[in-house]
Amino acid sequence: MRERSRSVVSRFGIIARGALDILYPRVCTVCGGAAEGGHYICWDCLAGLPFIRDPYCSLCGDPLEGSVEHDFVCSWCMRNRPAFDMARSAVRYRGAVGHLLQRYKYHHATYLSYDLCLLLAGCVRAHLLKDGIDAIAYVPLHPRKARSRSYNQSRLLAEHLSHHLHIPVERNTLRRVRWTSTQTRLHAEARRMNVMGAFQCCIPDWVEGRRWLLIDDVMTTGATVDACARVLKENGARRVVVATVARG
Ligand SMILES: [Zn+2]
Ligand SMILES: [Zn+2]
């Protein structure tokens, strides 16, 4: 009975959303044109996004201009072996992607989380699912930032992705125990030092022996996801792979 009432509610939700889409047609966040099928990015703008293609570092996924015939590991990963086993991103942080992620992260455009999650899901299916994933974690915000922003953009992506991939998202697996200044103006080594010791594992028993997918919105040098992956590995994670929407 409860299942039946739930399905009636979800059907009502779909109908209500459809009616709202007719009354207030959705517009594309990038070009302002019509966006169809419940999306906030139109098909033309979606097709024009700078998707990451070969060649890229087989470890951190950093794309390289030009052509390389074989798998390679970039010089940064050679010098600073990351704690994660593999990282991949869907698109480059350029043009329309920068605009979308700025709105999503800093201007409360949480309605974009579904479209951004679709980009992320494509990337995970293409690169990270084949070796198995037991659970999803996300980069946590410091409690002070969580209060001021009112939502964690990475958590929203992880929750949508969990629904798409039928893999559980473990909320509060990690916590940020130290306030860190913004990474945007720091060079790579300073970013690494800035987040060192900034994260802790809340529930080590959950982490041990499992294969984790760690989610963040943007990866630039990888310092933040690397610090989180290190904590998961130190607490016994069997494997940690990272997926982000964009790569800086
Ligand atoms: Zn558009
Ligand atoms: Zn690399």
mmCIF file with all atom_site columns, N, CA, C and O in Angstrom, residues 164-189:
data_model
loop_
_atom_site.group_PDB
_atom_site.id
_atom_site.type_symbol
_atom_site.label_atom_id
_atom_site.label_alt_id
_atom_site.label_comp_id
_atom_site.label_asym_id
_atom_site.label_entity_id
_atom_site.label_seq_id
_atom_site.pdbx_PDB_ins_code
_atom_site.Cartn_x
_atom_site.Cartn_y
_atom_site.Cartn_z
_atom_site.occupancy
_atom_site.B_iso_or_equiv
_atom_site.pdbx_formal_charge
_atom_site.auth_seq_id
_atom_site.auth_comp_id
_atom_site.auth_asym_id
_atom_site.auth_atom_id
_atom_site.pdbx_PDB_model_num
ATOM 1   N N  . HIS A 1 164 ? 21.387 7.782  -10.101 1.00 0.00 ? 164 HIS A N  1
ATOM 2   C CA . HIS A 1 164 ? 21.630 7.345  -11.475 1.00 0.00 ? 164 HIS A CA 1
ATOM 3   C C  . HIS A 1 164 ? 22.298 5.981  -11.547 1.00 0.00 ? 164 HIS A C  1
ATOM 4   O O  . HIS A 1 164 ? 21.968 5.148  -12.383 1.00 0.00 ? 164 HIS A O  1
ATOM 5   N N  . LEU A 1 165 ? 23.302 5.791  -10.693 1.00 0.00 ? 165 LEU A N  1
ATOM 6   C CA . LEU A 1 165 ? 24.160 4.600  -10.810 1.00 0.00 ? 165 LEU A CA 1
ATOM 7   C C  . LEU A 1 165 ? 23.748 3.477  -9.853  1.00 0.00 ? 165 LEU A C  1
ATOM 8   O O  . LEU A 1 165 ? 24.320 2.393  -9.895  1.00 0.00 ? 165 LEU A O  1
ATOM 9   N N  . HIS A 1 166 ? 22.784 3.758  -8.983  1.00 0.00 ? 166 HIS A N  1
ATOM 10  C CA . HIS A 1 166 ? 22.341 2.779  -7.985  1.00 0.00 ? 166 HIS A CA 1
ATOM 11  C C  . HIS A 1 166 ? 23.506 2.329  -7.106  1.00 0.00 ? 166 HIS A C  1
ATOM 12  O O  . HIS A 1 166 ? 23.697 1.139  -6.841  1.00 0.00 ? 166 HIS A O  1
ATOM 13  N N  . ILE A 1 167 ? 24.312 3.294  -6.702  1.00 0.00 ? 167 ILE A N  1
ATOM 14  C CA . ILE A 1 167 ? 25.422 3.055  -5.769  1.00 0.00 ? 167 ILE A CA 1
ATOM 15  C C  . ILE A 1 167 ? 25.177 3.968  -4.563  1.00 0.00 ? 167 ILE A C  1
ATOM 16  O O  . ILE A 1 167 ? 24.881 5.157  -4.754  1.00 0.00 ? 167 ILE A O  1
ATOM 17  N N  . PRO A 1 168 ? 25.273 3.440  -3.337  1.00 0.00 ? 168 PRO A N  1
ATOM 18  C CA . PRO A 1 168 ? 24.940 4.296  -2.182  1.00 0.00 ? 168 PRO A CA 1
ATOM 19  C C  . PRO A 1 168 ? 25.915 5.454  -1.991  1.00 0.00 ? 168 PRO A C  1
ATOM 20  O O  . PRO A 1 168 ? 27.120 5.286  -2.204  1.00 0.00 ? 168 PRO A O  1
ATOM 21  N N  . VAL A 1 169 ? 25.369 6.615  -1.642  1.00 0.00 ? 169 VAL A N  1
ATOM 22  C CA . VAL A 1 169 ? 26.220 7.732  -1.252  1.00 0.00 ? 169 VAL A CA 1
ATOM 23  C C  . VAL A 1 169 ? 26.280 7.729  0.276   1.00 0.00 ? 169 VAL A C  1
ATOM 24  O O  . VAL A 1 169 ? 25.250 7.659  0.942   1.00 0.00 ? 169 VAL A O  1
ATOM 25  N N  . GLU A 1 170 ? 27.491 7.716  0.809   1.00 0.00 ? 170 GLU A N  1
ATOM 26  C CA . GLU A 1 170 ? 27.661 7.689  2.270   1.00 0.00 ? 170 GLU A CA 1
ATOM 27  C C  . GLU A 1 170 ? 27.900 9.123  2.739   1.00 0.00 ? 170 GLU A C  1
ATOM 28  O O  . GLU A 1 170 ? 28.990 9.665  2.596   1.00 0.00 ? 170 GLU A O  1
ATOM 29  N N  . ARG A 1 171 ? 26.832 9.726  3.298   1.00 0.00 ? 171 ARG A N  1
ATOM 30  C CA . ARG A 1 171 ? 26.935 11.112 3.742   1.00 0.00 ? 171 ARG A CA 1
ATOM 31  C C  . ARG A 1 171 ? 27.813 11.183 4.993   1.00 0.00 ? 171 ARG A C  1
ATOM 32  O O  . ARG A 1 171 ? 27.819 10.271 5.802   1.00 0.00 ? 171 ARG A O  1
ATOM 33  N N  . ASN A 1 172 ? 28.547 12.272 5.101   1.00 0.00 ? 172 ASN A N  1
ATOM 34  C CA . ASN A 1 172 ? 29.394 12.516 6.279   1.00 0.00 ? 172 ASN A CA 1
ATOM 35  C C  . ASN A 1 172 ? 30.486 11.474 6.479   1.00 0.00 ? 172 ASN A C  1
ATOM 36  O O  . ASN A 1 172 ? 30.878 11.211 7.605   1.00 0.00 ? 172 ASN A O  1
ATOM 37  N N  . THR A 1 173 ? 30.954 10.857 5.396   1.00 0.00 ? 173 THR A N  1
ATOM 38  C CA . THR A 1 173 ? 32.104 9.962  5.502   1.00 0.00 ? 173 THR A CA 1
ATOM 39  C C  . THR A 1 173 ? 33.338 10.762 5.879   1.00 0.00 ? 173 THR A C  1
ATOM 40  O O  . THR A 1 173 ? 34.153 10.337 6.701   1.00 0.00 ? 173 THR A O  1
ATOM 41  N N  . LEU A 1 174 ? 33.465 11.935 5.265   1.00 0.00 ? 174 LEU A N  1
ATOM 42  C CA . LEU A 1 174 ? 34.607 12.815 5.531   1.00 0.00 ? 174 LEU A CA 1
ATOM 43  C C  . LEU A 1 174 ? 34.106 14.117 6.143   1.00 0.00 ? 174 LEU A C  1
ATOM 44  O O  . LEU A 1 174 ? 32.979 14.540 5.870   1.00 0.00 ? 174 LEU A O  1
ATOM 45  N N  . ARG A 1 175 ? 34.972 14.748 6.935   1.00 0.00 ? 175 ARG A N  1
ATOM 46  C CA . ARG A 1 175 ? 34.632 16.094 7.409   1.00 0.00 ? 175 ARG A CA 1
ATOM 47  C C  . ARG A 1 175 ? 35.869 16.981 7.308   1.00 0.00 ? 175 ARG A C  1
ATOM 48  O O  . ARG A 1 175 ? 36.999 16.492 7.382   1.00 0.00 ? 175 ARG A O  1
ATOM 49  N N  . ARG A 1 176 ? 35.593 18.268 7.115   1.00 0.00 ? 176 ARG A N  1
ATOM 50  C CA . ARG A 1 176 ? 36.682 19.231 7.015   1.00 0.00 ? 176 ARG A CA 1
ATOM 51  C C  . ARG A 1 176 ? 36.909 19.783 8.408   1.00 0.00 ? 176 ARG A C  1
ATOM 52  O O  . ARG A 1 176 ? 36.001 20.388 8.983   1.00 0.00 ? 176 ARG A O  1
ATOM 53  N N  . VAL A 1 177 ? 38.082 19.521 8.963   1.00 0.00 ? 177 VAL A N  1
ATOM 54  C CA . VAL A 1 177 ? 38.329 19.884 10.357  1.00 0.00 ? 177 VAL A CA 1
ATOM 55  C C  . VAL A 1 177 ? 39.149 21.157 10.496  1.00 0.00 ? 177 VAL A C  1
ATOM 56  O O  . VAL A 1 177 ? 39.369 21.644 11.592  1.00 0.00 ? 177 VAL A O  1
ATOM 57  N N  . ARG A 1 178 ? 39.616 21.663 9.385   1.00 0.00 ? 178 ARG A N  1
ATOM 58  C CA . ARG A 1 178 ? 40.416 22.889 9.437   1.00 0.00 ? 178 ARG A CA 1
ATOM 59  C C  . ARG A 1 178 ? 39.943 23.832 8.343   1.00 0.00 ? 178 ARG A C  1
ATOM 60  O O  . ARG A 1 178 ? 39.708 23.416 7.205   1.00 0.00 ? 178 ARG A O  1
ATOM 61  N N  . TRP A 1 179 ? 39.765 25.108 8.718   1.00 0.00 ? 179 TRP A N  1
ATOM 62  C CA . TRP A 1 179 ? 39.375 26.123 7.751   1.00 0.00 ? 179 TRP A CA 1
ATOM 63  C C  . TRP A 1 179 ? 40.550 26.350 6.813   1.00 0.00 ? 179 TRP A C  1
ATOM 64  O O  . TRP A 1 179 ? 41.688 26.492 7.255   1.00 0.00 ? 179 TRP A O  1
ATOM 65  N N  . THR A 1 180 ? 40.280 26.365 5.495   1.00 0.00 ? 180 THR A N  1
ATOM 66  C CA . THR A 1 180 ? 41.359 26.613 4.532   1.00 0.00 ? 180 THR A CA 1
ATOM 67  C C  . THR A 1 180 ? 41.006 27.828 3.693   1.00 0.00 ? 180 THR A C  1
ATOM 68  O O  . THR A 1 180 ? 39.846 28.021 3.326   1.00 0.00 ? 180 THR A O  1
ATOM 69  N N  . SER A 1 181 ? 42.036 28.639 3.401   1.00 0.00 ? 181 SER A N  1
ATOM 70  C CA . SER A 1 181 ? 41.782 29.800 2.540   1.00 0.00 ? 181 SER A CA 1
ATOM 71  C C  . SER A 1 181 ? 41.485 29.303 1.133   1.00 0.00 ? 181 SER A C  1
ATOM 72  O O  . SER A 1 181 ? 41.811 28.169 0.783   1.00 0.00 ? 181 SER A O  1
ATOM 73  N N  . THR A 1 182 ? 40.876 30.168 0.310   1.00 0.00 ? 182 THR A N  1
ATOM 74  C CA . THR A 1 182 ? 40.509 29.741 -1.047  1.00 0.00 ? 182 THR A CA 1
ATOM 75  C C  . THR A 1 182 ? 41.754 29.338 -1.845  1.00 0.00 ? 182 THR A C  1
ATOM 76  O O  . THR A 1 182 ? 42.815 29.943 -1.709  1.00 0.00 ? 182 THR A O  1
ATOM 77  N N  . GLN A 1 183 ? 41.589 28.288 -2.657  1.00 0.00 ? 183 GLN A N  1
ATOM 78  C CA . GLN A 1 183 ? 42.725 27.729 -3.384  1.00 0.00 ? 183 GLN A CA 1
ATOM 79  C C  . GLN A 1 183 ? 42.988 28.482 -4.688  1.00 0.00 ? 183 GLN A C  1
ATOM 80  O O  . GLN A 1 183 ? 44.041 28.288 -5.285  1.00 0.00 ? 183 GLN A O  1
ATOM 81  N N  . THR A 1 184 ? 42.035 29.322 -5.122  1.00 0.00 ? 184 THR A N  1
ATOM 82  C CA . THR A 1 184 ? 42.078 29.812 -6.504  1.00 0.00 ? 184 THR A CA 1
ATOM 83  C C  . THR A 1 184 ? 43.351 30.581 -6.853  1.00 0.00 ? 184 THR A C  1
ATOM 84  O O  . THR A 1 184 ? 43.822 30.511 -7.971  1.00 0.00 ? 184 THR A O  1
ATOM 85  N N  . ARG A 1 185 ? 43.922 31.331 -5.884  1.00 0.00 ? 185 ARG A N  1
ATOM 86  C CA . ARG A 1 185 ? 45.098 32.138 -6.242  1.00 0.00 ? 185 ARG A CA 1
ATOM 87  C C  . ARG A 1 185 ? 46.416 31.456 -5.858  1.00 0.00 ? 185 ARG A C  1
ATOM 88  O O  . ARG A 1 185 ? 47.470 32.055 -5.945  1.00 0.00 ? 185 ARG A O  1
ATOM 89  N N  . LEU A 1 186 ? 46.350 30.216 -5.398  1.00 0.00 ? 186 LEU A N  1
ATOM 90  C CA . LEU A 1 186 ? 47.574 29.533 -4.958  1.00 0.00 ? 186 LEU A CA 1
ATOM 91  C C  . LEU A 1 186 ? 48.135 28.667 -6.077  1.00 0.00 ? 186 LEU A C  1
ATOM 92  O O  . LEU A 1 186 ? 47.391 28.108 -6.871  1.00 0.00 ? 186 LEU A O  1
ATOM 93  N N  . HIS A 1 187 ? 49.476 28.558 -6.120  1.00 0.00 ? 187 HIS A N  1
ATOM 94  C CA . HIS A 1 187 ? 50.073 27.653 -7.099  1.00 0.00 ? 187 HIS A CA 1
ATOM 95  C C  . HIS A 1 187 ? 50.005 26.223 -6.547  1.00 0.00 ? 187 HIS A C  1
ATOM 96  O O  . HIS A 1 187 ? 49.627 25.994 -5.393  1.00 0.00 ? 187 HIS A O  1
ATOM 97  N N  . ALA A 1 188 ? 50.383 25.259 -7.392  1.00 0.00 ? 188 ALA A N  1
ATOM 98  C CA . ALA A 1 188 ? 50.127 23.849 -7.093  1.00 0.00 ? 188 ALA A CA 1
ATOM 99  C C  . ALA A 1 188 ? 50.678 23.394 -5.740  1.00 0.00 ? 188 ALA A C  1
ATOM 100 O O  . ALA A 1 188 ? 49.963 22.746 -4.960  1.00 0.00 ? 188 ALA A O  1
ATOM 101 N N  . GLU A 1 189 ? 51.945 23.718 -5.442  1.00 0.00 ? 189 GLU A N  1
ATOM 102 C CA . GLU A 1 189 ? 52.549 23.228 -4.195  1.00 0.00 ? 189 GLU A CA 1
ATOM 103 C C  . GLU A 1 189 ? 51.868 23.875 -2.981  1.00 0.00 ? 189 GLU A C  1
ATOM 104 O O  . GLU A 1 189 ? 51.624 23.221 -1.970  1.00 0.00 ? 189 GLU A O  1
#
